[in-house]
Amino acid sequence: MAKLLTVQGGKPLEGSVHVRGAKNLVPKAMVAALLGSEPSQLRNVPEIKDVEIVTNLLQIHGVKVDADPATGDLTLDPRDTYSAAHSEIDAYAGDSRIPILFCGPLMHQNGEAFIPDLGGCRIGDRPINYHLEVLRNFGAVVDKTPTGIHISAPRGLKGAKLTLPFPSVGATEQVLLTAVLAEGITELDNAAVEPEIHDLIAILQQMGAIITVFTDRVIRIEGVERLSGYRHRAIPDRNESASWASAALVTQGDIYVKGAAQRDLTAFLNTYRKIGGEFSVDDEGIRFWHAGHPLKPLVLETDVHPGFMTDWQQPLVVALTQAHGVSIVHETVYENRFGFTEALERMGASIQLHRECLGSSPCRFGQRNFLHSAVISGPVELKGAEINVPDLRGGFSHLIAALAAKGTSTVTGIEVINRGYEHFMDKLVGLGADVEMSER
């Protein structure tokens, strides 16, 4: 039965939340354990849907997974890995895009892999052709079937020289997870260099991999014959940290985010300060608050790391509806990321979408007829509305808009938010939100 969240808006969010390991790292670190000949231990693991999905996928492939939710410790033993039935994979994989990253490790372990139709947030074109082309370059044979894709390596996997057309995080992860046990040397040009990529590299190096990262987005991997396990504490989730920061700004609140790390939030913090948000950093986390002054408009462009992250954009757009003046946001990473603004407009926001590139950053979408630039005028009074959550970050954005709005909002599809926000409802209640969950 679907869940319905009723939100009474107008109350500032105040208090503290605890952010654990990054959603964009932890599931990939779990997949990396498949490459080892010994058990691995991952710490600071959040209880989110993506971790549950990867746990199920690992278990049906014979990996023993022991979890301690209280401490966030996860032990993964891959020593009895085997090929899973296609029906079992399909049953667990429909809500996530993580299964594509199983390909390299499973081919190293079992000589084959099967990938069903992939799910994930519908925020734009996230094709797996990058992944499949990467695997072909390593010598994999890709066979498309009515139920998915069968991938094998009858002659083994060999190192390759690769250049990505766009610094895709997923394709970079695919290269890393495949190249470490491939024969020979792999060189990847135009690689993603996000903090989560560096943390994955640190994990693989612990396992025995030889990986060099150069300053010009080039990564060089020397294949080895064997990898051991790892013991690693995942970096904190910078996306969740930034989301709660935006929530403090939108609701005129004050939120201490325990576990937030300044280093990986530099671009966000600069922007947060320009708008008029305040923050202070200590050894345990970061406090974010609305200082009581009118928020300032700005011109913002998303980009791959070290630029302003696309996942930070949606919650911040809600804050910009309260800024005094006109803001411009140019999305250069996902072409359909502004789909969530339709609900904001129904709540009273003044947002105009444009197909033109309203910015100076290089953009793949300007000639492709996508609404990927937004002009936001404010401040406006947001009003309660009926909302259906479209995707993870868009859903969080809708919810904080509802929390700031005048009146009552009803939100469906709230389960999507559980993919990336641990104990989400408990955190909202702890911050003083007036929310009630019911069955619809």
Short mmCIF file of C-alpha atoms in Angstrom, two decimals:
data_model
loop_
_atom_site.label_atom_id
_atom_site.label_comp_id
_atom_site.label_asym_id
_atom_site.label_seq_id
_atom_site.Cartn_x
_atom_site.Cartn_y
_atom_site.Cartn_z
CA MET A 1 0.00 0.00 0.00
CA ALA A 2 1.35 3.45 -0.94
CA LYS A 3 2.32 5.90 1.77
CA LEU A 4 0.98 9.43 2.08
CA LEU A 5 2.93 12.10 3.94
CA THR A 6 0.98 15.08 5.25
CA VAL A 7 3.09 18.18 5.90
CA GLN A 8 2.01 21.25 7.85
CA GLY A 9 4.34 24.00 6.66
CA GLY A 10 5.73 27.14 8.22
CA LYS A 11 7.90 25.71 11.02
CA PRO A 12 11.70 26.22 10.99
CA LEU A 13 13.73 23.02 11.10
CA GLU A 14 15.97 23.16 14.16
CA GLY A 15 18.21 20.58 15.79
CA SER A 16 20.80 18.08 14.62
CA VAL A 17 21.04 15.17 12.19
CA HIS A 18 23.75 12.56 11.72
CA VAL A 19 25.02 11.85 8.22
CA ARG A 20 26.85 8.58 7.56
CA GLY A 21 28.63 7.15 4.51
CA ALA A 22 28.05 8.47 1.00
CA LYS A 23 25.31 6.88 -1.08
CA ASN A 24 27.53 7.45 -4.13
CA LEU A 25 30.38 5.46 -2.56
CA VAL A 26 29.05 2.78 -0.23
CA PRO A 27 27.22 0.54 -2.78
CA LYS A 28 30.27 0.68 -5.10
CA ALA A 29 32.59 -0.19 -2.20
CA MET A 30 30.35 -3.17 -1.50
CA VAL A 31 30.69 -4.30 -5.13
CA ALA A 32 34.48 -3.90 -4.87
CA ALA A 33 34.49 -6.56 -2.14
CA LEU A 34 33.65 -9.08 -4.91
CA LEU A 35 37.17 -8.61 -6.26
CA GLY A 36 38.85 -9.80 -3.07
CA SER A 37 40.04 -13.24 -2.11
CA GLU A 38 39.39 -12.43 1.56
CA PRO A 39 36.59 -10.76 3.55
CA SER A 40 36.28 -6.96 3.64
CA GLN A 41 34.91 -4.62 6.28
CA LEU A 42 33.18 -1.34 5.43
CA ARG A 43 32.35 1.12 8.20
CA ASN A 44 30.03 4.15 8.39
CA VAL A 45 27.40 2.41 6.23
CA PRO A 46 23.95 4.06 6.16
CA GLU A 47 20.65 2.16 6.24
CA ILE A 48 19.33 3.19 2.83
CA LYS A 49 17.54 1.39 0.01
CA ASP A 50 20.57 1.20 -2.29
CA VAL A 51 22.57 -0.62 0.39
CA GLU A 52 19.70 -3.09 0.80
CA ILE A 53 19.55 -3.72 -2.97
CA VAL A 54 23.30 -4.33 -3.28
CA THR A 55 23.25 -6.55 -0.18
CA ASN A 56 20.57 -8.72 -1.82
CA LEU A 57 22.47 -8.84 -5.12
CA LEU A 58 25.70 -9.85 -3.38
CA GLN A 59 23.93 -12.54 -1.35
CA ILE A 60 22.32 -14.18 -4.39
CA HIS A 61 25.85 -14.38 -5.86
CA GLY A 62 27.08 -16.23 -2.78
CA VAL A 63 28.67 -13.35 -0.86
CA LYS A 64 28.11 -13.53 2.89
CA VAL A 65 27.03 -10.15 4.24
CA ASP A 66 26.88 -9.38 7.96
CA ALA A 67 25.59 -5.96 9.00
CA ASP A 68 25.43 -4.10 12.30
CA PRO A 69 23.00 -1.22 11.70
CA ALA A 70 23.76 0.34 15.07
CA THR A 71 27.47 0.82 14.35
CA GLY A 72 27.22 1.02 10.57
CA ASP A 73 29.70 -1.84 10.14
CA LEU A 74 29.39 -4.23 7.20
CA THR A 75 31.42 -7.40 6.65
CA LEU A 76 31.47 -8.93 3.15
CA ASP A 77 32.92 -12.40 2.45
CA PRO A 78 33.21 -13.20 -1.30
CA ARG A 79 35.06 -16.51 -1.04
CA ASP A 80 32.10 -18.62 -2.22
CA THR A 81 30.90 -16.46 -5.11
CA TYR A 82 28.91 -18.11 -7.91
CA SER A 83 26.66 -17.13 -10.84
CA ALA A 84 23.10 -16.26 -9.85
CA ALA A 85 19.95 -17.14 -11.76
CA HIS A 86 18.75 -14.38 -14.09
CA SER A 87 15.34 -14.33 -12.42
CA GLU A 88 16.92 -13.71 -9.02
CA ILE A 89 19.01 -10.82 -10.34
CA ASP A 90 16.01 -9.28 -12.05
CA ALA A 91 13.92 -9.50 -8.87
CA TYR A 92 16.37 -7.36 -6.90
CA ALA A 93 17.79 -5.01 -9.50
CA GLY A 94 14.80 -3.12 -10.86
CA ASP A 95 15.13 -0.14 -8.54
CA SER A 96 18.82 0.61 -9.04
CA ARG A 97 21.52 1.16 -11.64
CA ILE A 98 24.22 -0.43 -9.48
CA PRO A 99 24.03 -3.90 -11.16
CA ILE A 100 25.97 -2.64 -14.20
CA LEU A 101 29.01 -2.26 -11.91
CA PHE A 102 28.89 -5.96 -11.03
CA CYS A 103 30.07 -6.84 -14.55
CA GLY A 104 33.84 -6.57 -14.18
CA PRO A 105 34.08 -8.20 -10.75
CA LEU A 106 31.71 -11.04 -11.73
CA MET A 107 33.62 -11.74 -14.93
CA HIS A 108 36.84 -11.91 -12.93
CA GLN A 109 35.18 -14.25 -10.43
CA ASN A 110 32.86 -16.35 -12.62
CA GLY A 111 33.70 -15.55 -16.24
CA GLU A 112 30.27 -14.00 -16.94
CA ALA A 113 27.68 -11.50 -15.77
CA PHE A 114 24.02 -10.75 -16.44
CA ILE A 115 22.50 -7.28 -16.28
CA PRO A 116 18.69 -6.83 -16.26
CA ASP A 117 16.79 -3.68 -17.17
CA LEU A 118 18.12 -0.91 -14.93
CA GLY A 119 16.15 1.45 -12.73
CA GLY A 120 17.21 4.62 -10.90
CA CYS A 121 16.03 8.21 -10.94
CA ARG A 122 14.57 9.50 -14.21
CA ILE A 123 16.48 12.77 -14.38
CA GLY A 124 17.89 12.47 -17.88
CA ASP A 125 19.77 10.32 -20.30
CA ARG A 126 21.99 8.00 -18.25
CA PRO A 127 22.78 5.41 -20.92
CA ILE A 128 24.76 2.28 -20.17
CA ASN A 129 26.49 2.46 -23.54
CA TYR A 130 29.52 4.03 -21.82
CA HIS A 131 29.70 0.95 -19.60
CA LEU A 132 29.22 -1.57 -22.39
CA GLU A 133 31.82 0.13 -24.58
CA VAL A 134 34.26 0.12 -21.66
CA LEU A 135 33.73 -3.61 -21.16
CA ARG A 136 34.17 -4.33 -24.88
CA ASN A 137 37.49 -2.50 -24.77
CA PHE A 138 38.62 -4.90 -22.07
CA GLY A 139 37.72 -7.84 -24.33
CA ALA A 140 34.24 -8.62 -23.06
CA VAL A 141 31.57 -10.05 -25.36
CA VAL A 142 28.21 -8.30 -24.93
CA ASP A 143 25.03 -10.15 -25.95
CA LYS A 144 21.68 -8.38 -25.63
CA THR A 145 18.74 -10.64 -24.81
CA PRO A 146 14.99 -10.00 -24.35
CA THR A 147 15.43 -9.93 -20.56
CA GLY A 148 18.73 -8.07 -20.25
CA ILE A 149 22.38 -8.21 -21.25
CA HIS A 150 24.70 -11.20 -20.95
CA ILE A 151 28.40 -10.33 -20.73
CA SER A 152 31.25 -12.82 -20.90
CA ALA A 153 35.03 -12.82 -21.25
CA PRO A 154 35.99 -16.08 -23.01
CA ARG A 155 39.59 -14.91 -23.47
CA GLY A 156 39.89 -13.03 -20.21
CA LEU A 157 39.97 -9.28 -19.64
CA LYS A 158 42.96 -7.24 -20.80
CA GLY A 159 44.02 -3.66 -20.06
CA ALA A 160 43.05 -0.96 -22.53
CA LYS A 161 43.54 2.70 -23.38
CA LEU A 162 40.21 4.51 -22.97
CA THR A 163 38.85 8.02 -23.36
CA LEU A 164 35.42 8.92 -22.03
CA PRO A 165 33.35 11.43 -24.06
CA PHE A 166 32.15 12.87 -20.74
CA PRO A 167 33.71 12.38 -17.27
CA SER A 168 31.01 9.94 -16.21
CA VAL A 169 31.23 8.78 -12.60
CA GLY A 170 29.62 5.42 -13.38
CA ALA A 171 31.87 4.69 -16.37
CA THR A 172 34.95 5.65 -14.34
CA GLU A 173 33.88 3.26 -11.60
CA GLN A 174 33.35 0.57 -14.24
CA VAL A 175 36.90 1.02 -15.52
CA LEU A 176 38.38 0.89 -12.02
CA LEU A 177 36.46 -2.22 -10.96
CA THR A 178 37.36 -4.01 -14.19
CA ALA A 179 40.95 -2.88 -14.74
CA VAL A 180 42.43 -3.78 -11.36
CA LEU A 181 42.45 -7.52 -12.16
CA ALA A 182 42.73 -7.23 -15.95
CA GLU A 183 45.96 -8.31 -17.61
CA GLY A 184 48.27 -5.40 -18.40
CA ILE A 185 47.92 -1.63 -18.06
CA THR A 186 44.78 0.46 -18.41
CA GLU A 187 44.85 4.21 -19.01
CA LEU A 188 41.65 6.19 -18.68
CA ASP A 189 41.45 9.73 -20.06
CA ASN A 190 38.73 12.27 -19.14
CA ALA A 191 37.94 10.35 -15.96
CA ALA A 192 35.61 11.53 -13.20
CA VAL A 193 37.55 12.70 -10.14
CA GLU A 194 34.76 13.10 -7.56
CA PRO A 195 35.65 12.49 -3.88
CA GLU A 196 33.72 9.20 -4.05
CA ILE A 197 35.98 8.09 -6.93
CA HIS A 198 39.07 8.85 -4.85
CA ASP A 199 37.59 6.94 -1.91
CA LEU A 200 36.92 3.94 -4.16
CA ILE A 201 40.51 4.14 -5.39
CA ALA A 202 41.70 4.18 -1.76
CA ILE A 203 39.70 1.00 -1.13
CA LEU A 204 41.10 -0.75 -4.20
CA GLN A 205 44.64 0.28 -3.24
CA GLN A 206 44.12 -1.26 0.21
CA MET A 207 43.15 -4.47 -1.58
CA GLY A 208 46.43 -4.50 -3.51
CA ALA A 209 45.60 -2.51 -6.67
CA ILE A 210 48.14 -0.20 -8.31
CA ILE A 211 46.37 3.01 -9.37
CA THR A 212 47.85 6.40 -10.22
CA VAL A 213 45.71 9.54 -10.57
CA PHE A 214 47.19 12.37 -12.61
CA THR A 215 46.12 16.04 -12.49
CA ASP A 216 44.61 16.09 -16.00
CA ARG A 217 41.78 13.59 -15.40
CA VAL A 218 43.97 10.65 -16.37
CA ILE A 219 43.93 7.48 -14.26
CA ARG A 220 46.45 4.67 -14.82
CA ILE A 221 45.78 1.17 -13.48
CA GLU A 222 48.35 -1.63 -13.51
CA GLY A 223 46.53 -4.96 -13.38
CA VAL A 224 47.49 -7.40 -10.62
CA GLU A 225 46.86 -11.13 -10.28
CA ARG A 226 45.14 -11.08 -6.90
CA LEU A 227 43.40 -8.72 -4.50
CA SER A 228 42.81 -9.18 -0.80
CA GLY A 229 40.08 -7.64 1.35
CA TYR A 230 39.89 -4.13 2.81
CA ARG A 231 39.02 -2.32 6.04
CA HIS A 232 37.68 1.13 5.28
CA ARG A 233 35.51 3.91 6.69
CA ALA A 234 33.35 5.48 3.96
CA ILE A 235 33.52 9.22 3.45
CA PRO A 236 30.41 11.11 4.63
CA ASP A 237 27.56 11.83 2.23
CA ARG A 238 28.17 15.35 0.93
CA ASN A 239 24.84 15.32 -0.92
CA GLU A 240 22.80 14.65 2.19
CA SER A 241 24.84 17.24 4.10
CA ALA A 242 24.10 19.88 1.45
CA SER A 243 20.42 18.88 1.38
CA TRP A 244 19.99 19.54 5.09
CA ALA A 245 21.90 22.81 4.69
CA SER A 246 19.39 23.91 2.06
CA ALA A 247 16.53 22.77 4.31
CA ALA A 248 17.82 25.08 7.06
CA LEU A 249 17.92 27.98 4.60
CA VAL A 250 14.48 27.35 3.07
CA THR A 251 12.68 26.95 6.40
CA GLN A 252 14.66 29.74 8.13
CA GLY A 253 15.98 27.12 10.48
CA ASP A 254 19.21 26.02 12.17
CA ILE A 255 20.56 22.50 11.57
CA TYR A 256 23.78 20.91 12.85
CA VAL A 257 24.87 18.16 10.44
CA LYS A 258 27.05 15.78 12.40
CA GLY A 259 29.44 13.93 10.10
CA ALA A 260 29.50 16.62 7.39
CA ALA A 261 33.01 17.27 6.01
CA GLN A 262 34.06 20.73 4.84
CA ARG A 263 36.68 19.53 2.34
CA ASP A 264 34.22 17.86 -0.02
CA LEU A 265 31.64 20.66 0.26
CA THR A 266 33.88 23.59 -0.74
CA ALA A 267 31.94 24.61 -3.87
CA PHE A 268 28.61 24.28 -2.06
CA LEU A 269 29.74 26.27 0.97
CA ASN A 270 30.96 29.14 -1.21
CA THR A 271 27.57 29.31 -2.93
CA TYR A 272 25.69 28.94 0.36
CA ARG A 273 27.54 31.95 1.74
CA LYS A 274 26.91 34.03 -1.42
CA ILE A 275 23.16 33.46 -1.09
CA GLY A 276 23.24 34.58 2.52
CA GLY A 277 23.35 31.31 4.43
CA GLU A 278 25.63 30.99 7.44
CA PHE A 279 27.69 28.01 8.59
CA SER A 280 30.32 27.10 11.14
CA VAL A 281 32.64 24.11 11.06
CA ASP A 282 33.95 22.00 13.94
CA ASP A 283 35.64 18.62 14.27
CA GLU A 284 32.34 16.72 14.34
CA GLY A 285 30.35 18.41 11.58
CA ILE A 286 28.93 21.66 10.23
CA ARG A 287 26.14 23.88 11.55
CA PHE A 288 23.97 25.58 8.90
CA TRP A 289 21.46 28.34 9.54
CA HIS A 290 19.45 31.20 8.09
CA ALA A 291 20.87 34.38 9.62
CA GLY A 292 17.65 36.39 9.27
CA HIS A 293 18.82 38.63 6.42
CA PRO A 294 17.17 38.67 2.96
CA LEU A 295 18.63 35.97 0.71
CA LYS A 296 20.55 37.11 -2.36
CA PRO A 297 20.01 35.92 -5.94
CA LEU A 298 22.88 34.49 -7.97
CA VAL A 299 23.96 32.93 -11.25
CA LEU A 300 24.88 29.27 -10.85
CA GLU A 301 26.15 26.55 -13.18
CA THR A 302 26.40 22.89 -12.24
CA ASP A 303 29.44 20.91 -13.30
CA VAL A 304 31.38 17.75 -12.58
CA HIS A 305 33.77 17.86 -9.64
CA PRO A 306 35.35 20.17 -8.57
CA GLY A 307 32.42 22.29 -9.77
CA PHE A 308 29.01 22.78 -8.17
CA MET A 309 27.48 19.33 -8.02
CA THR A 310 24.24 18.63 -9.88
CA ASP A 311 22.77 16.87 -6.80
CA TRP A 312 23.09 20.11 -4.83
CA GLN A 313 21.15 22.10 -7.39
CA GLN A 314 17.57 20.97 -6.73
CA PRO A 315 17.33 21.71 -2.99
CA LEU A 316 19.13 25.01 -3.54
CA VAL A 317 16.62 26.06 -6.23
CA VAL A 318 13.95 25.97 -3.51
CA ALA A 319 16.05 28.39 -1.46
CA LEU A 320 16.42 30.66 -4.50
CA THR A 321 12.63 31.04 -4.69
CA GLN A 322 13.05 33.03 -1.46
CA ALA A 323 15.93 35.22 -2.70
CA HIS A 324 15.26 38.90 -3.44
CA GLY A 325 15.76 39.19 -7.19
CA VAL A 326 16.36 37.01 -10.23
CA SER A 327 18.59 33.91 -10.13
CA ILE A 328 19.78 31.87 -13.09
CA VAL A 329 20.72 28.18 -12.85
CA HIS A 330 22.36 26.42 -15.81
CA GLU A 331 22.32 22.60 -15.53
CA THR A 332 25.16 20.99 -17.53
CA VAL A 333 25.18 17.43 -16.14
CA TYR A 334 21.63 16.00 -16.45
CA GLU A 335 19.37 17.44 -19.11
CA ASN A 336 16.03 16.74 -17.42
CA ARG A 337 16.92 17.75 -13.89
CA PHE A 338 14.42 20.64 -13.83
CA GLY A 339 11.36 18.40 -14.12
CA PHE A 340 10.82 18.86 -10.38
CA THR A 341 10.11 22.59 -10.78
CA GLU A 342 6.56 21.98 -12.05
CA ALA A 343 5.44 21.17 -8.51
CA LEU A 344 7.24 24.24 -7.16
CA GLU A 345 5.35 26.42 -9.64
CA ARG A 346 2.06 24.96 -8.42
CA MET A 347 3.16 25.98 -4.93
CA GLY A 348 3.64 29.56 -6.11
CA ALA A 349 7.25 29.65 -7.29
CA SER A 350 8.16 31.82 -10.28
CA ILE A 351 10.43 29.64 -12.44
CA GLN A 352 10.91 29.86 -16.19
CA LEU A 353 12.74 27.06 -18.03
CA HIS A 354 14.79 27.68 -21.17
CA ARG A 355 16.38 25.52 -23.84
CA GLU A 356 19.25 27.97 -24.27
CA CYS A 357 22.48 27.75 -22.27
CA LEU A 358 22.13 30.62 -19.80
CA GLY A 359 25.74 30.40 -18.73
CA SER A 360 29.31 30.25 -19.95
CA SER A 361 30.27 26.67 -19.05
CA PRO A 362 30.62 24.11 -21.86
CA CYS A 363 27.33 22.26 -22.15
CA ARG A 364 26.22 19.17 -24.09
CA PHE A 365 22.56 20.15 -24.12
CA GLY A 366 22.37 23.56 -25.75
CA GLN A 367 21.72 22.20 -29.24
CA ARG A 368 19.53 19.27 -28.12
CA ASN A 369 16.27 21.04 -27.28
CA PHE A 370 16.31 20.31 -23.54
CA LEU A 371 14.92 22.66 -20.88
CA HIS A 372 18.15 22.85 -18.93
CA SER A 373 18.36 26.49 -17.78
CA ALA A 374 16.11 28.05 -15.14
CA VAL A 375 15.30 31.65 -14.27
CA ILE A 376 13.97 31.95 -10.71
CA SER A 377 12.32 35.15 -9.45
CA GLY A 378 11.73 35.82 -5.79
CA PRO A 379 10.84 36.08 -3.09
CA VAL A 380 7.48 34.30 -3.29
CA GLU A 381 5.14 32.86 -0.71
CA LEU A 382 4.99 29.11 -1.20
CA LYS A 383 1.63 27.45 -0.59
CA GLY A 384 0.80 23.86 0.26
CA ALA A 385 -0.04 21.49 -2.61
CA GLU A 386 -0.44 17.85 -3.63
CA ILE A 387 2.99 16.55 -4.63
CA ASN A 388 4.30 13.30 -6.13
CA VAL A 389 8.02 12.67 -5.65
CA PRO A 390 9.73 12.41 -9.08
CA ASP A 391 13.27 11.41 -8.03
CA LEU A 392 15.62 11.38 -5.04
CA ARG A 393 16.91 14.97 -4.90
CA GLY A 394 13.78 16.42 -6.49
CA GLY A 395 11.72 14.66 -3.85
CA PHE A 396 13.77 16.12 -1.03
CA SER A 397 13.38 19.53 -2.67
CA HIS A 398 9.60 19.17 -2.82
CA LEU A 399 9.50 18.17 0.80
CA ILE A 400 11.51 21.12 2.10
CA ALA A 401 9.34 23.41 -0.05
CA ALA A 402 6.29 21.89 1.66
CA LEU A 403 7.91 22.40 5.06
CA ALA A 404 8.43 26.09 4.26
CA ALA A 405 5.05 26.62 2.59
CA LYS A 406 1.95 28.15 4.08
CA GLY A 407 -0.72 25.53 4.71
CA THR A 408 -0.91 21.77 4.21
CA SER A 409 0.84 19.63 1.58
CA THR A 410 0.34 15.96 0.80
CA VAL A 411 3.29 14.04 -0.61
CA THR A 412 3.20 10.64 -2.35
CA GLY A 413 6.11 8.57 -3.63
CA ILE A 414 8.04 9.39 -0.47
CA GLU A 415 9.68 5.94 -0.60
CA VAL A 416 12.05 7.22 -3.30
CA ILE A 417 13.73 9.47 -0.74
CA ASN A 418 14.70 6.40 1.31
CA ARG A 419 17.13 5.45 -1.47
CA GLY A 420 19.54 8.13 -0.33
CA TYR A 421 18.49 9.53 3.07
CA GLU A 422 18.94 7.33 6.11
CA HIS A 423 16.15 7.36 8.74
CA PHE A 424 14.61 10.25 6.87
CA MET A 425 11.32 10.48 8.75
CA ASP A 426 13.02 10.17 12.15
CA LYS A 427 15.34 13.03 11.23
CA LEU A 428 12.45 15.24 10.14
CA VAL A 429 10.57 14.62 13.37
CA GLY A 430 13.75 15.25 15.37
CA LEU A 431 14.10 18.64 13.66
CA GLY A 432 10.59 19.63 14.70
CA ALA A 433 8.84 19.10 11.35
CA ASP A 434 5.04 18.80 11.56
CA VAL A 435 4.63 15.66 9.45
CA GLU A 436 2.40 12.59 9.57
CA MET A 437 2.72 9.37 7.60
CA SER A 438 -0.34 7.30 6.68
CA GLU A 439 -1.38 4.53 4.29
CA ARG A 440 -3.19 5.52 1.15
#
